[in-house]
Every structure is written in structure tokens, then in C-alpha cells.
PDB file of C-alpha atoms and ligand atoms in Angstrom:
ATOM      1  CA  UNK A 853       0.000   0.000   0.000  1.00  0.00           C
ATOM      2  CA  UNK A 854       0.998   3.260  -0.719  1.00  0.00           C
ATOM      3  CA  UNK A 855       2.305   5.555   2.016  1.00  0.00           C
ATOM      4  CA  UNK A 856       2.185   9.391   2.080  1.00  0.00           C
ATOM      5  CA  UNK A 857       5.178  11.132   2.630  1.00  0.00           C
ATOM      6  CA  UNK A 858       5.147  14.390   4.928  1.00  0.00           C
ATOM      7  CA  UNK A 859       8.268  16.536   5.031  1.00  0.00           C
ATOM      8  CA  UNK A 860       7.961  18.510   8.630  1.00  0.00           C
ATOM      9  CA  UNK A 861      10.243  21.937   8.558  1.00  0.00           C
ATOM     10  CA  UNK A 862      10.516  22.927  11.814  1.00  0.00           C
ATOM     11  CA  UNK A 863      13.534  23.535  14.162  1.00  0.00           C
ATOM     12  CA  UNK A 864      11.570  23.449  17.302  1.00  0.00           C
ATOM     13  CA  UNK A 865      12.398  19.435  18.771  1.00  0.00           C
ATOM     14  CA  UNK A 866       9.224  19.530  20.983  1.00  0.00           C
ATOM     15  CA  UNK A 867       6.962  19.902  18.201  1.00  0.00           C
ATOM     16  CA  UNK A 868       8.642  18.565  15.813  1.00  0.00           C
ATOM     17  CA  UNK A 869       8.822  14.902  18.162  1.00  0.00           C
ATOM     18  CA  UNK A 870       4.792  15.596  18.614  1.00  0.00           C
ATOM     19  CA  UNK A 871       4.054  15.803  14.829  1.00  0.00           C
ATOM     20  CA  UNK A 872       6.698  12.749  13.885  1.00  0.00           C
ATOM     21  CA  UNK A 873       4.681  10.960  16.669  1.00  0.00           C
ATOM     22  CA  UNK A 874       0.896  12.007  15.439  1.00  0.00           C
ATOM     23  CA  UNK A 875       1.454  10.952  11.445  1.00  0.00           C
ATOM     24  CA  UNK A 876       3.762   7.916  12.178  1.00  0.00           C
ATOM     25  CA  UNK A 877       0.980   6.640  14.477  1.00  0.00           C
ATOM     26  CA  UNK A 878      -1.715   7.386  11.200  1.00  0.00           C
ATOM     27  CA  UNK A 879       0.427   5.626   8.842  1.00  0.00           C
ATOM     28  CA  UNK A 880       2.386   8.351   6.899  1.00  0.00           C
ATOM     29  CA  UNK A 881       6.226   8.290   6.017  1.00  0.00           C
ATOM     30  CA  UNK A 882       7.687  11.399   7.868  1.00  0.00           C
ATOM     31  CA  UNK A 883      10.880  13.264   6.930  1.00  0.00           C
ATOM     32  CA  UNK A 884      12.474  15.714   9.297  1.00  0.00           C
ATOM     33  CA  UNK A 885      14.264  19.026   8.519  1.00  0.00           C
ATOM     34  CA  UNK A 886      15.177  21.698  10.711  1.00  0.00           C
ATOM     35  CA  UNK A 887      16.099  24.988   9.293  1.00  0.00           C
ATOM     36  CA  UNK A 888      14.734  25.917   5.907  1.00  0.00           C
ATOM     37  CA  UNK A 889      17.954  25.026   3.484  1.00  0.00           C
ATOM     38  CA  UNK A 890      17.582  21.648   5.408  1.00  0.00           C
ATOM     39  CA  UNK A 891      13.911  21.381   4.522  1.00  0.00           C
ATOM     40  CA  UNK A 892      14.413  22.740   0.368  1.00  0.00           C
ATOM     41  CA  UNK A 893      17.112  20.349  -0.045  1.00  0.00           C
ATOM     42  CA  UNK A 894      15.085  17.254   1.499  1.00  0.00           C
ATOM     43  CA  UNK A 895      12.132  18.288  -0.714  1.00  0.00           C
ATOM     44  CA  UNK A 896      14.068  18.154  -3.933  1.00  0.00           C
ATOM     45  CA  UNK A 897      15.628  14.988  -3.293  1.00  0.00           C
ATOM     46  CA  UNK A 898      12.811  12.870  -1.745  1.00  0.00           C
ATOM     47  CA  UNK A 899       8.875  12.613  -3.032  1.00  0.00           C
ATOM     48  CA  UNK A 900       7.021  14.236  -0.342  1.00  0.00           C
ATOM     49  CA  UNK A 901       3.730  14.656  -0.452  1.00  0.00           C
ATOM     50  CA  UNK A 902       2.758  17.411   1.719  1.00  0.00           C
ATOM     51  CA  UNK A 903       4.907  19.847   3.745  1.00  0.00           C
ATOM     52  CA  UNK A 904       4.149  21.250   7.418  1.00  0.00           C
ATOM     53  CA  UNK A 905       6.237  24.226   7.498  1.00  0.00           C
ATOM     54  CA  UNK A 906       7.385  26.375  10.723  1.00  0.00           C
ATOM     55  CA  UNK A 907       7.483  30.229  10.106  1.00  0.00           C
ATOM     56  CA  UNK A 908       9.947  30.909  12.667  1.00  0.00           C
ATOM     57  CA  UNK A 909      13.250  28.930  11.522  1.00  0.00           C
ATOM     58  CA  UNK A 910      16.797  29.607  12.219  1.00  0.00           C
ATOM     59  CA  UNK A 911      17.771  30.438   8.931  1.00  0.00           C
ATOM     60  CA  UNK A 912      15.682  32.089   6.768  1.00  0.00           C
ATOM     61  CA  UNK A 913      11.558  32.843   7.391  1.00  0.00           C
ATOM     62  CA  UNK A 914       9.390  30.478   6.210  1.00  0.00           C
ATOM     63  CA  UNK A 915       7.780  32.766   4.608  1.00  0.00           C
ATOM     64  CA  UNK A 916      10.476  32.945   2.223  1.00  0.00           C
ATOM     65  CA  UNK A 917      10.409  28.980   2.125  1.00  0.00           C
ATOM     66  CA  UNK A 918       7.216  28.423   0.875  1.00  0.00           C
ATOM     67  CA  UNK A 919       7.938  31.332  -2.037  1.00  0.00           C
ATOM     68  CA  UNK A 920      10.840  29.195  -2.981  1.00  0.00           C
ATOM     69  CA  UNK A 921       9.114  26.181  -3.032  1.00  0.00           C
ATOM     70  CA  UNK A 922       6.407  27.446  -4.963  1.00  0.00           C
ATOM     71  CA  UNK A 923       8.364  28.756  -7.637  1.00  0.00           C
ATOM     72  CA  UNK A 924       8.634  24.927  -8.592  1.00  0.00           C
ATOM     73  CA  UNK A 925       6.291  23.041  -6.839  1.00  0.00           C
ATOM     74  CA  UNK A 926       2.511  22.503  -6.226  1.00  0.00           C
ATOM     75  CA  UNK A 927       2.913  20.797  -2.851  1.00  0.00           C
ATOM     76  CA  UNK A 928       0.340  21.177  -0.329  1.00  0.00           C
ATOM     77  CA  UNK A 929       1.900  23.677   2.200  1.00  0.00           C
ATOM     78  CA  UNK A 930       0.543  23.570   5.642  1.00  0.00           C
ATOM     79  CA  UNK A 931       1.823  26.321   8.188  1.00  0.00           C
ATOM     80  CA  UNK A 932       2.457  25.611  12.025  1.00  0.00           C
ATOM     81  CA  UNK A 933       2.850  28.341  13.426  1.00  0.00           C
ATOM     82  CA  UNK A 934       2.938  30.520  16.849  1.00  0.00           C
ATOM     83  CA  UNK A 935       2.231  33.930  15.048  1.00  0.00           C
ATOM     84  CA  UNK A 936      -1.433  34.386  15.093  1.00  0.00           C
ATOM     85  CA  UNK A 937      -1.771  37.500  13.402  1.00  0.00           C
ATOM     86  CA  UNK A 938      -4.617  37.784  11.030  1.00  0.00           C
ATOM     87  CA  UNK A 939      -2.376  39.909   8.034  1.00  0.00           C
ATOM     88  CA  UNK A 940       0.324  37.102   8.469  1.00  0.00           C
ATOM     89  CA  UNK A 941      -2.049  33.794   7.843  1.00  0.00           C
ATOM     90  CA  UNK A 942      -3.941  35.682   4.939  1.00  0.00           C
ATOM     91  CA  UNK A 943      -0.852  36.658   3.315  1.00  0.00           C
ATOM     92  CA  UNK A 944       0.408  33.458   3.764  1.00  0.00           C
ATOM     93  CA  UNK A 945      -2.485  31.410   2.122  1.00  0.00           C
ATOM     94  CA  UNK A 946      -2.461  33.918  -0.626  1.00  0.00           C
ATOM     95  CA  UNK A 947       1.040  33.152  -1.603  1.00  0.00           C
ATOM     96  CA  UNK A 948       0.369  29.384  -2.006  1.00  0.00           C
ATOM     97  CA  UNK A 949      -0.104  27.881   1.631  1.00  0.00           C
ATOM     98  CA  UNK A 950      -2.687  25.285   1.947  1.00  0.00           C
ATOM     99  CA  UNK A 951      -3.633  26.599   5.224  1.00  0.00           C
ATOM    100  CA  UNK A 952      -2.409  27.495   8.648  1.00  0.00           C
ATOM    101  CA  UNK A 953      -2.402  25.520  12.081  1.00  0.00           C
ATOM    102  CA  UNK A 954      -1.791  27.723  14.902  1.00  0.00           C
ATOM    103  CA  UNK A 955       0.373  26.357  17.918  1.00  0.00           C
ATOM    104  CA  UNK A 956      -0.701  24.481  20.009  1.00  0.00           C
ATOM    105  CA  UNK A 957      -2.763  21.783  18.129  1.00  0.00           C
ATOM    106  CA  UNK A 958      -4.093  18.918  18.346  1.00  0.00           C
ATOM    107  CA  UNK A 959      -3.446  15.568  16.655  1.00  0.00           C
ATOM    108  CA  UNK A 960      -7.102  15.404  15.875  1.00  0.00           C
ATOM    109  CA  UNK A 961      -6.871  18.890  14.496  1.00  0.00           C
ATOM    110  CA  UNK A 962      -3.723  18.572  12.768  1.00  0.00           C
ATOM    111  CA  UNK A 963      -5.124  14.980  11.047  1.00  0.00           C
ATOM    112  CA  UNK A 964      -7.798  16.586   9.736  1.00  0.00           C
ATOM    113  CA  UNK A 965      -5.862  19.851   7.937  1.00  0.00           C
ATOM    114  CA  UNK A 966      -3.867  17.202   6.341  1.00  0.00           C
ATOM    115  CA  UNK A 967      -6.524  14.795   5.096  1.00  0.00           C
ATOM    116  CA  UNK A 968      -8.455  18.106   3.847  1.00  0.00           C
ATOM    117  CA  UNK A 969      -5.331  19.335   1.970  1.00  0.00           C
ATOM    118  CA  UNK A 970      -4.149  15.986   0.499  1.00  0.00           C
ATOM    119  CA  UNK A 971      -7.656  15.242  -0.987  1.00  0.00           C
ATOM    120  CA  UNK A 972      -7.896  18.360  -2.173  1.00  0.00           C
ATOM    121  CA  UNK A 973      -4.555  18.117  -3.947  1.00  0.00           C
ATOM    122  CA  UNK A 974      -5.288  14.960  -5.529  1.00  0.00           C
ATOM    123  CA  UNK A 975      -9.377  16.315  -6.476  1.00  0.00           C
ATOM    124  CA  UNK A 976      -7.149  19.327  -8.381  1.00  0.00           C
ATOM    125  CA  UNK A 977      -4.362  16.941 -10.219  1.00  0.00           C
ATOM    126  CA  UNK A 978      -7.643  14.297 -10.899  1.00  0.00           C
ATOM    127  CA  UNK A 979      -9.850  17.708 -12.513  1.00  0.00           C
ATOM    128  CA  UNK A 980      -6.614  18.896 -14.100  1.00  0.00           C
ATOM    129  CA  UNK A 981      -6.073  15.511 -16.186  1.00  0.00           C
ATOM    130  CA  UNK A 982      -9.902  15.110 -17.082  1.00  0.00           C
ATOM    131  CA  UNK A 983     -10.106  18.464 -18.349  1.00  0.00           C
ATOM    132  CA  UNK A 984     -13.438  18.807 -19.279  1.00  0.00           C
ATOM    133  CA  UNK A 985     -16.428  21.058 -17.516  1.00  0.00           C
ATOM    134  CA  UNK A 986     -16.714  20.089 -13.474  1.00  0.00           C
ATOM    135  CA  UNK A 987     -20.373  18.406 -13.422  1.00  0.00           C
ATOM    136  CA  UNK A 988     -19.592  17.135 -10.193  1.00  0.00           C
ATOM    137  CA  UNK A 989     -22.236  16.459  -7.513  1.00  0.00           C
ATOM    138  CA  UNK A 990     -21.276  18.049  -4.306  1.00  0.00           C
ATOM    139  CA  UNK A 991     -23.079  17.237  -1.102  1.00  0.00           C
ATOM    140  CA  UNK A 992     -22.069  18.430   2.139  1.00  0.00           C
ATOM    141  CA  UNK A 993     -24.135  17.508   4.798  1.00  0.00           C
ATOM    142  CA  UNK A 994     -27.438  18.912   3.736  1.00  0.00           C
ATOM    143  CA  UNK A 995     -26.341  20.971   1.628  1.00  0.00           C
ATOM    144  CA  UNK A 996     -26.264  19.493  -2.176  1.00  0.00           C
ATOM    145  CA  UNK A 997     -24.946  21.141  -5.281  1.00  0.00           C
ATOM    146  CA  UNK A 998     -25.447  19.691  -8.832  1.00  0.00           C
ATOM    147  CA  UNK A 999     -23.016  21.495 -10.696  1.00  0.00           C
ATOM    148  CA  UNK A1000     -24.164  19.858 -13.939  1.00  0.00           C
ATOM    149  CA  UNK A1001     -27.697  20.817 -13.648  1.00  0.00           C
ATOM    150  CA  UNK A1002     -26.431  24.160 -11.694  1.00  0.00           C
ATOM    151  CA  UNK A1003     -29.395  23.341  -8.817  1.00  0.00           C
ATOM    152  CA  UNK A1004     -28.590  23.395  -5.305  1.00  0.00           C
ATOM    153  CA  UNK A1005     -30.665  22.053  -2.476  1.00  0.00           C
ATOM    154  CA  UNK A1006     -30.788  22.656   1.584  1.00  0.00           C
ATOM    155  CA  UNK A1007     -32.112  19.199   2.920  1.00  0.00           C
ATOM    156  CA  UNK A1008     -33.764  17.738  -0.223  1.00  0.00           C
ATOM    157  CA  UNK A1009     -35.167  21.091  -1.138  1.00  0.00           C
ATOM    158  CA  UNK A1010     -34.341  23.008  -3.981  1.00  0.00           C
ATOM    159  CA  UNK A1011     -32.854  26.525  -3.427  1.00  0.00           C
ATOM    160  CA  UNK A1012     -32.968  29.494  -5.603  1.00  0.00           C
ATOM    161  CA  UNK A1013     -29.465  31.605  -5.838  1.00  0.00           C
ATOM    162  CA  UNK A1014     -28.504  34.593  -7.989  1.00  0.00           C
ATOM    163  CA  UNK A1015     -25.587  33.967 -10.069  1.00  0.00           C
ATOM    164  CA  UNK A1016     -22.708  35.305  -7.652  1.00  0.00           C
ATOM    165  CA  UNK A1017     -24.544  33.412  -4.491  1.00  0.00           C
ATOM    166  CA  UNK A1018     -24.279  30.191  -6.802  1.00  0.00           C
ATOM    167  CA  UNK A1019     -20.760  30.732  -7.915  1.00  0.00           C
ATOM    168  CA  UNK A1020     -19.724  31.594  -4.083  1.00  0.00           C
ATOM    169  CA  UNK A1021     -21.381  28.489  -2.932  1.00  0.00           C
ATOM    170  CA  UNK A1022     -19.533  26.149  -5.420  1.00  0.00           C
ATOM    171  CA  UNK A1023     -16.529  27.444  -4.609  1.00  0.00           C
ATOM    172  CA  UNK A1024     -16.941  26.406  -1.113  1.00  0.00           C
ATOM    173  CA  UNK A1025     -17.868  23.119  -1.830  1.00  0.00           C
ATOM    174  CA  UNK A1026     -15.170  22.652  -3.805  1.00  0.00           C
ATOM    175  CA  UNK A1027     -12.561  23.868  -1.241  1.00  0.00           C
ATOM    176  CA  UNK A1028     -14.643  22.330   1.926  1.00  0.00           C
ATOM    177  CA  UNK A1029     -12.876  22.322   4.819  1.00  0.00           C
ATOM    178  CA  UNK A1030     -10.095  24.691   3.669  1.00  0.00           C
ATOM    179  CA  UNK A1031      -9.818  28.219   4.597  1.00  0.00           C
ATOM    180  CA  UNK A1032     -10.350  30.774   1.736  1.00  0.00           C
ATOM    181  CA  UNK A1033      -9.111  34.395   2.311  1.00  0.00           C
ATOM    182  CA  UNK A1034     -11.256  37.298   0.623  1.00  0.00           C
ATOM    183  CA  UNK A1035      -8.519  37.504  -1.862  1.00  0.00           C
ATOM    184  CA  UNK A1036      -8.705  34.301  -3.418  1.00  0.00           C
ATOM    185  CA  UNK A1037     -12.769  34.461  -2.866  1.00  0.00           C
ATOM    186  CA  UNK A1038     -12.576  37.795  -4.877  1.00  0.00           C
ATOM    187  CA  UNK A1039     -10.388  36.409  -7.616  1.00  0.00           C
ATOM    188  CA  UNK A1040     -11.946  33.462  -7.866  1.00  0.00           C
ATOM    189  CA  UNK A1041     -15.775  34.514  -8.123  1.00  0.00           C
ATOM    190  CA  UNK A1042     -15.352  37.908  -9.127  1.00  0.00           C
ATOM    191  CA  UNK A1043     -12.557  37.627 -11.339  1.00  0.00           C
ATOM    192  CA  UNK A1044      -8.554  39.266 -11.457  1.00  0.00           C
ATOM    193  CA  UNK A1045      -8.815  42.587 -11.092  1.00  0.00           C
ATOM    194  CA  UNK A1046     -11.925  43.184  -9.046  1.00  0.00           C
ATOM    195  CA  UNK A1047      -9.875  44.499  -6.428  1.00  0.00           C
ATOM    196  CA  UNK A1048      -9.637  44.030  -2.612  1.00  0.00           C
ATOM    197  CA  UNK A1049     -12.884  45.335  -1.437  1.00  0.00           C
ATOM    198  CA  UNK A1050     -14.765  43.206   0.462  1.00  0.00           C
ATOM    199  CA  UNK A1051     -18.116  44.656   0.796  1.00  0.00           C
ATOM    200  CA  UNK A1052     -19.768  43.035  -1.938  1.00  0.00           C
ATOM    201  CA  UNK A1053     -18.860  39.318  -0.978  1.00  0.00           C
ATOM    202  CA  UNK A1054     -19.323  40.696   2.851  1.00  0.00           C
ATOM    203  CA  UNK A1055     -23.375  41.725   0.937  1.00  0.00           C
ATOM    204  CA  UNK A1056     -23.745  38.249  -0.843  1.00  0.00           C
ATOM    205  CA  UNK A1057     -22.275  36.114   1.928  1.00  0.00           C
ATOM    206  CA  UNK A1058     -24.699  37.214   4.407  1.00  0.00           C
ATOM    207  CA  UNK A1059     -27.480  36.291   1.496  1.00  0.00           C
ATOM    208  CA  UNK A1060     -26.083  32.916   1.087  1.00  0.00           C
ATOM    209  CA  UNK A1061     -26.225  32.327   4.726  1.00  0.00           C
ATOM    210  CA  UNK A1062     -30.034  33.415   5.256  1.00  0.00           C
ATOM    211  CA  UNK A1063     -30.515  30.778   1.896  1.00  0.00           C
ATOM    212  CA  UNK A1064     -27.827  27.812   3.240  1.00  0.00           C
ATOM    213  CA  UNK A1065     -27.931  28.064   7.616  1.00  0.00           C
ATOM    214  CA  UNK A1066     -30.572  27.337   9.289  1.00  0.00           C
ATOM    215  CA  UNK A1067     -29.406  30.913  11.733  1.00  0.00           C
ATOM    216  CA  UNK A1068     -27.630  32.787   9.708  1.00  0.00           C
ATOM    217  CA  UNK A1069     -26.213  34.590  12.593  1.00  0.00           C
ATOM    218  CA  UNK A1070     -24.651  31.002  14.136  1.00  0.00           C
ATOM    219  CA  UNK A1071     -23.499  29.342  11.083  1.00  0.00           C
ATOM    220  CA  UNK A1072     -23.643  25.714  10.513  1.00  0.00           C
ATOM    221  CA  UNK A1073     -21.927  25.734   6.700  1.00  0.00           C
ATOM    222  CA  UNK A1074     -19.878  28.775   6.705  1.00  0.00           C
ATOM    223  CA  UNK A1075     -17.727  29.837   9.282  1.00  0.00           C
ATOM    224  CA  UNK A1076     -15.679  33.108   9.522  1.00  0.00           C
ATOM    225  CA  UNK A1077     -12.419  33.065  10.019  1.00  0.00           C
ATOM    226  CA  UNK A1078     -11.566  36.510  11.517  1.00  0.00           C
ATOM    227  CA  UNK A1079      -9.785  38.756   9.235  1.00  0.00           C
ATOM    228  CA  UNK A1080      -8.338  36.138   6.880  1.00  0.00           C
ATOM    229  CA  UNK A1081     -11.448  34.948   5.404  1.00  0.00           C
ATOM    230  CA  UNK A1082     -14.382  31.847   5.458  1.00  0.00           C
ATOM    231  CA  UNK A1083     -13.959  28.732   5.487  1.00  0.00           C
ATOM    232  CA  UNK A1084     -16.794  25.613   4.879  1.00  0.00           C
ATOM    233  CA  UNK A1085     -17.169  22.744   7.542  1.00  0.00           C
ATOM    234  CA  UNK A1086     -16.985  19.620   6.703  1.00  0.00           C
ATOM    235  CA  UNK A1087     -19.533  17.166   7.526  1.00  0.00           C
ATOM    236  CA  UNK A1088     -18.817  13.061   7.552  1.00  0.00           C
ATOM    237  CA  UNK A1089     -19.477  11.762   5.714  1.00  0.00           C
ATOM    238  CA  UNK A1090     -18.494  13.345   2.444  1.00  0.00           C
ATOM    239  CA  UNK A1091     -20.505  11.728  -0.084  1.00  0.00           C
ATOM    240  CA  UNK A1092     -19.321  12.985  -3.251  1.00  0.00           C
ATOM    241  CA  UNK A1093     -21.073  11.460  -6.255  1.00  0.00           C
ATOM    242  CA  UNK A1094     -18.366  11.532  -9.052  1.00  0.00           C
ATOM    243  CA  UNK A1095     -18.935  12.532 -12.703  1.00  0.00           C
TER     244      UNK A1095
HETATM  245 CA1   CA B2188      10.205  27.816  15.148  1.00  0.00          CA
END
């Protein structure tokens, strides 16, 4: 059977023992580097599959890690990290990163980032080979969206949604379970170039919500992620009807 490969760049020996530990114990291959150089030079010589990278490393930022590695690479990037400052995960997910844990985690939390972002890698190569129009069925708990038929449904019931509420939607299913920053939300439903403000996705979120949560003001689906963006829970289980 095959086994996943995670490279872990992080110089701090606590955590780093914890998260060897956590995925060894769930079956994955792990591969250890400690400063940044360390970490580049382990990903270009060995297949890893996903990366949990450190922001705070002895040698360079890792901020300046994942922009290497994504000059070359499309590996899932998750970021560990102490910082928990809003402009710093946002900025960080907009130049490539998966997502971002901050410390201290879980192992149930950080199992689930990775099984999101590895399934969501392999959904992109999968899409990327087929090339041909997504008429995927997505169903998240109750919420279902035909994307062929372009219907979505709340519970078995059909629900009506203007063109940007549909195309917000979608994109959610698509990306459950990851966070999405306005940026990419703006890019990717309002197209390059829109711009940065936020008040029209702010205006057609909060329609969404009155159409998709049963109290809009306590969302079930979509959940805010403070100044970096929204992000769609994931229900179990995820029964995704394939094309
Ligand atoms: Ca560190």
C-alpha cells in the first residue's frame, strides 16, 4: 500500500517529536528538517507529499520557504505556526499555503488539515487531467450542489441563488474544509482585477447564509475566520457522487 510522505520543517524538537509521533501513528512516512535550506534540499531529493512548514526557523523565514518552493512546486503547504496574526495567515495562504495551524494543536486537528489538503490536492491533479467542464455532484451535509444541472438544495429542497450566491457556494464546496481568504474568494468569483474590497462578498455572503444556515447569525456551513477569510465545515461523511 501506498504511504504518504510528509516533510515537517521545523527547528523546534518539541513539536517537531509531537508531529513525527501524530502521522507515524496514522500511517504516513515522515521526513524531518530543521532549518529551511535543510527542509528545500530534502524536498528536492525525496517525493514528499505534503509539507508542514514552521514560520519561525533559524535560517531564513518560512515565509520565504514556501515562495521558494512554490516557484517549482505545487505541494500542499501547511503552516504551524505561533504567530497568530490575522495579516500574516492571509498573506500566507495567498502566496500558495494550503492553510495554517496555529500552535498548540491537536493531533485530531492537525489529522484533519492534512486529510483536507491531500484530498484536495489529488481532487485538483484528478480535474486537471480530465479536463473537461466540473459536473460534479457536491453534497455536504445537507447541503447538495449539482453542478451539472447548476441546482442546489438545503435538505432535499431546492434553493434558488442569484448567479454570484451560486458561484460563491460552489466554490466552497469545492474547497470544503479549507480556509479561503477574501482575496482568493474575490479572484476566484469575481474575477482578477476586481480588487480588494470586500463589501460586496461581505453583501452576498450574508445572502447565502439566510438561503444555506438554518441561523444565519450562528453558522452551521460557513464559518468566519476573523480577518483572513471563510472557510466551509466539513460534515462526515463526504458523499461525493463523481462525474
Ligand atoms: Ca520555530
Amino acid at each position: 500500500m501506498y504511504k504518504e510522505k510528509i516533510l515537517i520543517i521545523e527547528d523546534d524538537v518539541q513539536i517537531q517529536n509531537f508531529m513525527v509521533y501524530t502521522l507515524e501513528n496514522a500511517g504516513f512516512l515522515v521526513e524531518s528538517a530543521f532549518n529551511g535550506k535543510e527542509g528545500i534540499s530534502k524536498l528536492i531529493k525525496s517525493n514528499s507529499d505534503l509539507i508542514l512548514l514552521d514560520l519561525g526557523l533559524p535560517d531564513m523565514d518560512g515565509m520565504e520557504v514556501l515562495h521558494r518552493i512554490r516557484e517549482w512546486s505545487e505541494i500542499p503547504i501547511i503552516i504551524v505556526s505561533a504567530r497568530d496574526q490575522d495579516r500574516e495567515k492571509a498573506e500566507a495562504l495567498d502566496d500558495g499555503a494550503d492553510d495554517y495551524l496555529i500552535k498548540p494543536f491537536s493531533a485530531t486537528e492537525l489529522m484533519a488539515r492534512i486529510r483536507v489538503a491531500l484530498r484536495h490536492y489529488y481532487r485538483m491533479s484528478h480535474s486537471m487531467v480530465k479536463d473537461q467542464p466540473d459536473d460534479t455532484v457536491y453534497v455536504n451535509g445537507g447541503i447538495k450542489l449539482d453542478n451539472g444541472a447548476h441546482i442546489a438544495y438545503k435538505d432535499g429542497n431546492e434553493i434558488h441563488l442569484t448567479p454570484l450566491e451560486y458561484q460563491l457556494l460552489l466554490l466552497f464546496m469545492q474547497n470544503s474544509g479549507k480556509v479561503l481568504t477574501y482575496h482568493t474568494i474575490l479572484r476566484k468569483v469575481w474575477g482578477e482585477g476586481y480588487g480588494e474590497d470586500t463589501s460586496v462578498l461581505r453583501s452576498v455572503m450574508a445572502s447565502t447564509r439566510r438561503k444555506i444556515e438554518n441561523n444565519p447569525a450562528k453558522p452551521e456551513y460557513i464559518e468566519t475566520e476573523i480577518g483572513v477569510g471563510y472557510r466551509m465545515k466539513e460534515y462526515e461523511p463526504s458523499k461525493e457522487v463523481e462525474s
